[in-house]
Coordinates of C-alpha atoms in Angstrom, one line a residue:
Chain A
M1443 CA -5.6 37.6 31.6
L1444 CA -7.3 34.3 32.9
R1445 CA -10.4 36.2 34.2
K1446 CA -10.6 38.2 31.0
T1447 CA -10.3 35.0 29.0
L1448 CA -13.0 33.4 31.0
S1449 CA -15.3 36.4 30.7
L1450 CA -15.0 36.2 26.9
L1451 CA -15.3 32.4 26.7
L1452 CA -18.2 31.7 28.9
P1453 CA -21.0 33.7 27.0
A1454 CA -20.0 31.5 24.0
L1455 CA -19.9 28.1 25.7
I1456 CA -23.1 28.8 27.8
P1457 CA -24.8 31.3 25.6
S1458 CA -28.0 33.2 26.6
W1459 CA -29.4 33.2 23.1
R1460 CA -31.6 36.3 23.9
F1461 CA -31.7 37.7 20.4
F1462 CA -33.8 40.9 19.9
K1463 CA -35.3 40.7 23.4
T1464 CA -36.1 44.5 22.9
V1465 CA -35.4 46.8 20.0
A1466 CA -33.0 49.2 21.8
P1467 CA -32.1 52.7 20.6
S1468 CA -29.8 52.1 17.5
P1469 CA -26.5 53.9 17.0
R1470 CA -25.3 55.8 13.8
V1471 CA -21.6 56.8 13.9
E1472 CA -20.9 60.3 12.5
F1473 CA -17.6 62.2 12.1
Q1474 CA -16.3 65.7 11.5
L1475 CA -13.1 66.5 9.9
E1476 CA -11.0 69.3 11.4
G1477 CA -11.8 72.5 9.5
E1478 CA -15.3 71.6 8.5
D1479 CA -18.6 72.3 10.1
T1480 CA -20.6 69.5 8.9
W1481 CA -21.0 66.0 10.4
Q1482 CA -21.1 63.0 8.0
E1483 CA -22.3 59.5 8.6
S1484 CA -19.6 56.9 8.6
H1485 CA -20.4 53.6 6.6
P1486 CA -23.9 54.7 5.6
L1487 CA -26.4 52.2 4.4
P1488 CA -26.9 52.1 0.6
Q1489 CA -30.1 53.5 -0.6
R1490 CA -31.1 50.2 -2.2
L1491 CA -29.7 46.9 -3.3
G1492 CA -30.1 44.9 -6.4
L1493 CA -30.8 41.2 -6.5
R1494 CA -27.3 40.5 -7.5
D1495 CA -26.0 42.5 -4.4
Y1496 CA -28.4 40.4 -2.1
L1497 CA -27.1 37.2 -3.5
R1498 CA -23.4 38.3 -3.4
R1499 CA -23.8 39.5 0.3
L1500 CA -25.2 36.2 1.2
V1501 CA -21.8 34.6 0.7
F1502 CA -19.4 37.4 0.9
S1503 CA -20.1 40.6 2.8
P1504 CA -17.2 42.2 4.6
D1505 CA -18.4 45.8 4.5
R1506 CA -21.7 44.8 6.0
N1507 CA -20.0 42.9 8.8
T1508 CA -17.8 45.9 9.6
Q1509 CA -21.0 48.0 9.8
L1510 CA -22.5 45.3 12.3
Y1511 CA -19.0 45.5 14.3
M1512 CA -19.4 49.3 14.5
V1513 CA -22.9 48.9 16.0
S1514 CA -21.4 46.5 18.8
L1515 CA -18.5 49.0 19.3
S1516 CA -20.9 51.9 19.8
E1517 CA -23.2 50.1 22.2
R1518 CA -20.1 49.0 24.2
L1519 CA -18.7 52.5 24.1
V1520 CA -21.8 54.1 25.7
E1521 CA -22.3 51.2 28.1
R1522 CA -18.5 51.5 29.4
E1523 CA -16.1 53.7 27.7
T1524 CA -13.0 51.8 26.8
D1525 CA -10.0 52.7 24.8
H1526 CA -10.5 49.6 22.6
S1527 CA -13.9 50.7 21.4
K1528 CA -12.8 54.3 20.8
A1529 CA -9.7 53.2 18.9
E1530 CA -11.5 50.8 16.9
L1531 CA -14.2 53.2 15.8
H1532 CA -11.6 55.8 15.0
R1533 CA -9.6 53.2 12.9
L1534 CA -12.6 52.1 11.0
I1535 CA -14.0 55.7 10.4
R1536 CA -10.5 56.7 9.2
G1537 CA -10.1 53.6 7.0
A1538 CA -13.2 54.4 5.1
L1539 CA -12.2 58.0 4.3
P1540 CA -11.6 58.4 0.4
E1541 CA -8.1 60.2 1.2
P1542 CA -5.9 60.7 4.2
S1543 CA -6.9 63.5 6.4
G1544 CA -5.9 65.4 9.5
A1545 CA -7.7 65.3 12.9
L1546 CA -11.2 64.1 13.2
R1547 CA -13.7 63.5 15.9
F1548 CA -16.8 61.3 16.0
R1549 CA -20.1 61.1 17.8
L1550 CA -22.7 58.4 18.4
V1551 CA -26.2 59.4 17.6
F1552 CA -28.8 57.1 18.8
V1553 CA -32.2 56.7 17.2
S1554 CA -35.3 55.4 19.1
R1555 CA -39.0 55.7 18.9
E1556 CA -40.9 57.7 21.4
G1557 CA -44.7 57.3 21.0
G1558 CA -45.1 57.5 17.3
A1559 CA -42.1 59.7 16.5
L1560 CA -38.4 58.9 16.1
V1561 CA -36.0 60.8 18.2
H1562 CA -32.3 61.3 17.6
Y1563 CA -29.8 62.2 20.5
V1564 CA -26.0 62.4 20.7
E1565 CA -25.0 59.9 23.4
Y1566 CA -21.2 60.2 22.9
E1567 CA -18.7 62.7 21.4
S1568 CA -15.0 61.9 21.2
G1569 CA -12.3 64.6 21.3
W1570 CA -10.1 65.4 18.3
L1571 CA -8.2 62.3 17.2
V1572 CA -5.2 62.1 15.0
Chain B
M351 CA -26.1 8.7 10.3
T352 CA -23.4 7.5 12.7
L353 CA -21.8 9.8 15.4
S354 CA -18.5 9.8 13.3
E355 CA -20.3 10.6 10.2
T356 CA -22.1 13.4 11.8
V357 CA -18.9 15.0 13.1
Q358 CA -17.3 14.6 9.6
I359 CA -20.2 16.4 7.9
T360 CA -20.1 19.1 10.5
Q361 CA -16.3 19.5 10.0
Y362 CA -16.8 19.9 6.3
L363 CA -19.5 22.6 6.7
L364 CA -17.5 24.4 9.3
A365 CA -14.4 24.4 7.1
G366 CA -16.4 26.4 4.5
A367 CA -18.2 28.7 6.8
I368 CA -14.8 29.7 8.7
A369 CA -13.0 29.9 5.4
V370 CA -15.5 32.6 4.1
Q371 CA -15.2 34.5 7.5
S372 CA -11.4 34.4 7.0
I373 CA -11.5 35.6 3.5
E374 CA -13.9 38.5 4.6
F375 CA -11.2 39.6 7.1
L376 CA -8.3 38.8 4.7
V377 CA -9.8 41.2 2.1
Q378 CA -9.8 44.1 4.8
S379 CA -6.8 43.5 6.9
R380 CA -4.2 41.5 5.0
D381 CA -3.3 39.9 8.3
R382 CA -0.9 36.9 7.3
W383 CA -2.3 34.8 10.4
L384 CA -5.6 34.5 8.5
A385 CA -3.7 32.4 5.8
L386 CA -2.8 30.0 8.6
R387 CA -6.5 29.9 9.5
L388 CA -7.4 29.1 6.0
I389 CA -4.9 26.2 6.1
L390 CA -6.4 24.9 9.1
C391 CA -9.9 25.0 7.4
L392 CA -8.3 22.8 4.6
M393 CA -7.0 20.4 7.3
L394 CA -10.6 20.2 8.6
L395 CA -11.5 18.3 5.3
Y396 CA -8.8 15.6 6.0
P397 CA -10.0 13.5 8.9
P398 CA -6.7 12.4 10.4
A399 CA -5.8 16.2 10.6
A400 CA -9.2 17.3 11.9
S401 CA -8.5 17.1 15.7
V402 CA -5.4 19.4 15.3
A403 CA -7.4 21.7 13.1
V404 CA -10.3 22.1 15.3
W405 CA -8.3 23.0 18.3
G406 CA -6.0 25.4 16.0
L407 CA -9.2 27.1 15.0
W408 CA -10.5 27.2 18.5
L409 CA -7.2 29.1 19.6
F410 CA -7.8 31.5 16.7
S411 CA -11.4 32.1 17.8
L412 CA -10.1 32.8 21.4
A413 CA -7.4 35.2 20.0
Q414 CA -10.1 36.9 17.9
L415 CA -12.2 37.4 21.0
H416 CA -9.3 39.1 22.7
R417 CA -8.4 41.1 19.6
F418 CA -12.0 42.5 19.2
D419 CA -12.6 42.7 23.0
G420 CA -15.5 40.4 22.5
P421 CA -17.3 39.0 19.5
Y422 CA -16.8 40.7 16.1
N423 CA -20.1 39.4 14.8
G424 CA -22.2 38.7 18.0
G425 CA -24.0 35.3 18.0
S426 CA -22.3 34.0 15.0
D427 CA -18.9 34.2 16.6
K428 CA -20.4 32.6 19.7
M429 CA -21.9 29.8 17.6
T430 CA -18.5 29.2 15.8
L431 CA -16.7 28.9 19.2
L432 CA -19.4 26.5 20.6
I433 CA -19.3 24.2 17.7
L434 CA -15.4 24.2 17.8
T435 CA -15.4 23.5 21.5
C436 CA -18.0 20.6 21.1
L437 CA -15.9 19.1 18.3
G438 CA -12.7 19.6 20.1
L439 CA -14.1 17.8 23.2
Y440 CA -15.4 15.0 20.9
H441 CA -11.8 14.4 19.6
L442 CA -10.3 14.5 23.1
A443 CA -13.0 12.3 24.7
P444 CA -11.8 9.0 26.0
T445 CA -15.0 7.0 25.3
D446 CA -18.0 6.9 23.1
Y447 CA -20.2 8.0 26.1
W448 CA -18.2 11.4 26.3
R449 CA -18.0 11.7 22.7
E450 CA -21.8 11.5 22.4
L451 CA -22.2 13.9 25.3
A452 CA -20.1 16.6 23.5
V453 CA -22.3 16.3 20.3
S454 CA -25.5 16.2 22.4
Y455 CA -24.4 19.4 24.1
L456 CA -24.1 21.2 20.7
A457 CA -27.6 19.7 19.7
V458 CA -29.2 21.0 23.0
Q459 CA -27.8 24.4 22.6
L460 CA -29.0 24.7 18.9
V461 CA -32.6 23.9 20.0
L462 CA -32.3 26.4 23.0
S463 CA -31.0 29.0 20.4
Y464 CA -34.4 29.0 18.8
F465 CA -36.6 28.3 21.8
V466 CA -35.1 30.9 24.2
S467 CA -35.0 33.6 21.4
G468 CA -38.7 32.9 20.7
Y469 CA -39.7 32.8 24.4
I470 CA -38.2 36.2 25.3
K471 CA -40.0 37.6 22.3
I472 CA -43.3 36.2 23.0
I473 CA -43.4 37.4 26.7
N474 CA -42.7 41.0 25.2
A475 CA -45.9 42.9 24.4
D476 CA -44.1 45.0 21.6
W477 CA -43.2 41.6 19.8
R478 CA -46.8 40.2 20.1
A479 CA -48.3 43.4 18.7
G480 CA -45.7 43.5 15.8
R481 CA -44.4 46.8 17.0
A482 CA -40.8 45.4 17.6
L483 CA -40.3 44.1 14.1
C484 CA -41.7 47.4 12.8
D485 CA -39.1 49.2 14.9
V486 CA -36.4 46.8 13.5
F487 CA -37.1 48.1 10.0
R488 CA -38.1 51.6 10.8
F489 CA -34.8 52.7 12.8
S490 CA -32.6 49.9 13.8
A491 CA -29.1 49.4 12.2
Y492 CA -30.2 46.1 10.8
P493 CA -31.8 46.6 7.4
V494 CA -29.2 46.4 4.7
A495 CA -30.6 49.2 2.6
E496 CA -32.6 52.4 3.3
S497 CA -35.4 51.3 1.0
L498 CA -36.1 48.3 3.3
R499 CA -37.1 50.9 5.9
D500 CA -40.4 51.2 4.0
W501 CA -41.4 47.7 5.3
A502 CA -42.3 49.5 8.5
N503 CA -45.4 50.9 6.7
F504 CA -46.8 47.4 6.6
P505 CA -47.6 46.7 10.3
R506 CA -50.1 43.8 9.7
L507 CA -47.6 42.0 7.5
L508 CA -44.9 42.4 10.1
C509 CA -47.2 41.4 12.9
A510 CA -48.0 38.3 11.0
M511 CA -44.1 37.8 10.4
S512 CA -43.4 38.3 14.1
W513 CA -45.9 35.6 15.0
G514 CA -44.5 33.3 12.4
V515 CA -41.0 33.7 13.7
M516 CA -41.9 33.4 17.5
G517 CA -44.3 30.5 16.7
F518 CA -41.5 28.5 14.9
E519 CA -38.9 29.4 17.5
V520 CA -40.8 28.2 20.5
L521 CA -42.2 25.1 18.8
M522 CA -38.7 24.1 17.6
P523 CA -38.2 21.6 20.4
L524 CA -41.4 19.7 19.4
A525 CA -39.8 19.1 16.0
L526 CA -37.4 16.6 17.7
L527 CA -40.4 14.1 18.3
N528 CA -40.2 12.7 14.8
P529 CA -37.4 12.7 12.0
L530 CA -39.8 14.1 9.4
T531 CA -40.9 17.0 11.6
L532 CA -37.3 17.7 12.4
K533 CA -36.3 18.0 8.8
F534 CA -39.3 20.2 8.3
G535 CA -38.3 22.3 11.3
L536 CA -34.8 22.7 10.0
C537 CA -35.9 23.6 6.6
I538 CA -38.0 26.4 8.2
A539 CA -35.2 27.5 10.4
G540 CA -32.8 27.6 7.3
L541 CA -35.4 29.8 5.5
F542 CA -35.5 32.0 8.6
H543 CA -31.7 32.4 8.7
L544 CA -31.7 33.1 4.7
M545 CA -34.3 35.9 5.3
N546 CA -32.1 37.4 8.2
A547 CA -29.1 37.2 5.9
L548 CA -30.8 38.9 2.8
L549 CA -32.7 41.6 4.8
F550 CA -30.5 42.2 7.7
G551 CA -27.0 41.2 6.3
L552 CA -26.5 38.4 9.0
N553 CA -24.9 36.2 6.4
R554 CA -22.5 34.6 8.9
F555 CA -25.5 33.4 11.0
F556 CA -26.9 31.6 8.0
W557 CA -23.8 29.5 7.3
I558 CA -22.7 28.8 10.9
W559 CA -26.1 27.8 12.2
I560 CA -26.4 25.2 9.4
C561 CA -23.1 23.7 10.5
A562 CA -24.8 22.5 13.7
Y563 CA -27.8 20.9 12.0
P564 CA -26.2 17.5 11.5
A565 CA -25.6 17.2 15.3
L566 CA -29.3 17.9 16.0
I567 CA -30.3 15.3 13.2
W568 CA -28.0 12.7 15.0
F569 CA -29.3 13.7 18.3
Q570 CA -32.8 13.1 17.3
A571 CA -32.1 9.7 16.0
A572 CA -29.8 8.4 18.7
V573 CA -31.1 10.2 21.9
V574 CA -34.7 11.4 21.6
H575 CA -36.2 8.7 19.2
P576 CA -35.2 5.8 21.6
L577 CA -36.8 7.8 24.5
V578 CA -40.0 9.1 22.8
G579 CA -40.3 6.5 19.9
L580 CA -42.6 8.5 17.6

């Protein structure tokens, strides 16, 4: 417990501040409901925002911060698979469904640039989750 | 601005920033503990209760790190905890020397947050050529809307923006030489965070970084100015 607390605290008390050192492959979270063939993106970006949306989000932006948390969870999950990251992604995907549903599974599709082209590849796929 | 005024202003700003974070969580989770966090934010506005409030909020931040198995919102959570730690140590400190040291640590970390971030970009060829910022818009998870990905089609503009960001970040320590240059530097920094909040949805960074600015203004006047004297 103490070691875990220290490992969480120290990066905040002695931060590295290495923001955007490189632009790493970027995750998208997709899910599939049981009985369906298609994969859908969870928490997709809106196509565009109006001026009022930009200003509102400057002060209050819970959905956007959930999206950013899902990015962190995805990066953690491919770095080191943990029950926490998997359970949190499952909870957030399920929480955004318009109506309760049965089993689902999710996958992490990473996007990166190779030369001039964008490439997409699946880095992680969960089993069926209820 | 005296040290105690600096700390008081920081606490007022922090109360607002953490309250907004808490309301964002409260909307989603209805967690009753968040109501207590809001009460602690109110206590921060009342100086005799500020010490208890700071340490209460510090414990909340620690519990949150455990709950989310790390930061929920990356650097903004780290800055929140850093400010709370420095304020907490200020309130515990037995003498003025230790109180000044606690606030100075926050000021130094604030300058480092810009300088290190700029330095690691400027040594990267992709950042110097503007390719990295193009990639941020083209495929990263950061743009807040798909329509913003079109910005990747303007590489010259993004190259100029990259150099603008890197230049401001690495030059930030020099702003400490004079009170006027510091105020100018902090205005540019605030504008930088504002753009990050609008384009990339990093709204928490905008509010929490501003909370640390009074510490830097005090540090320049009380520590750097007597040494450099410009």
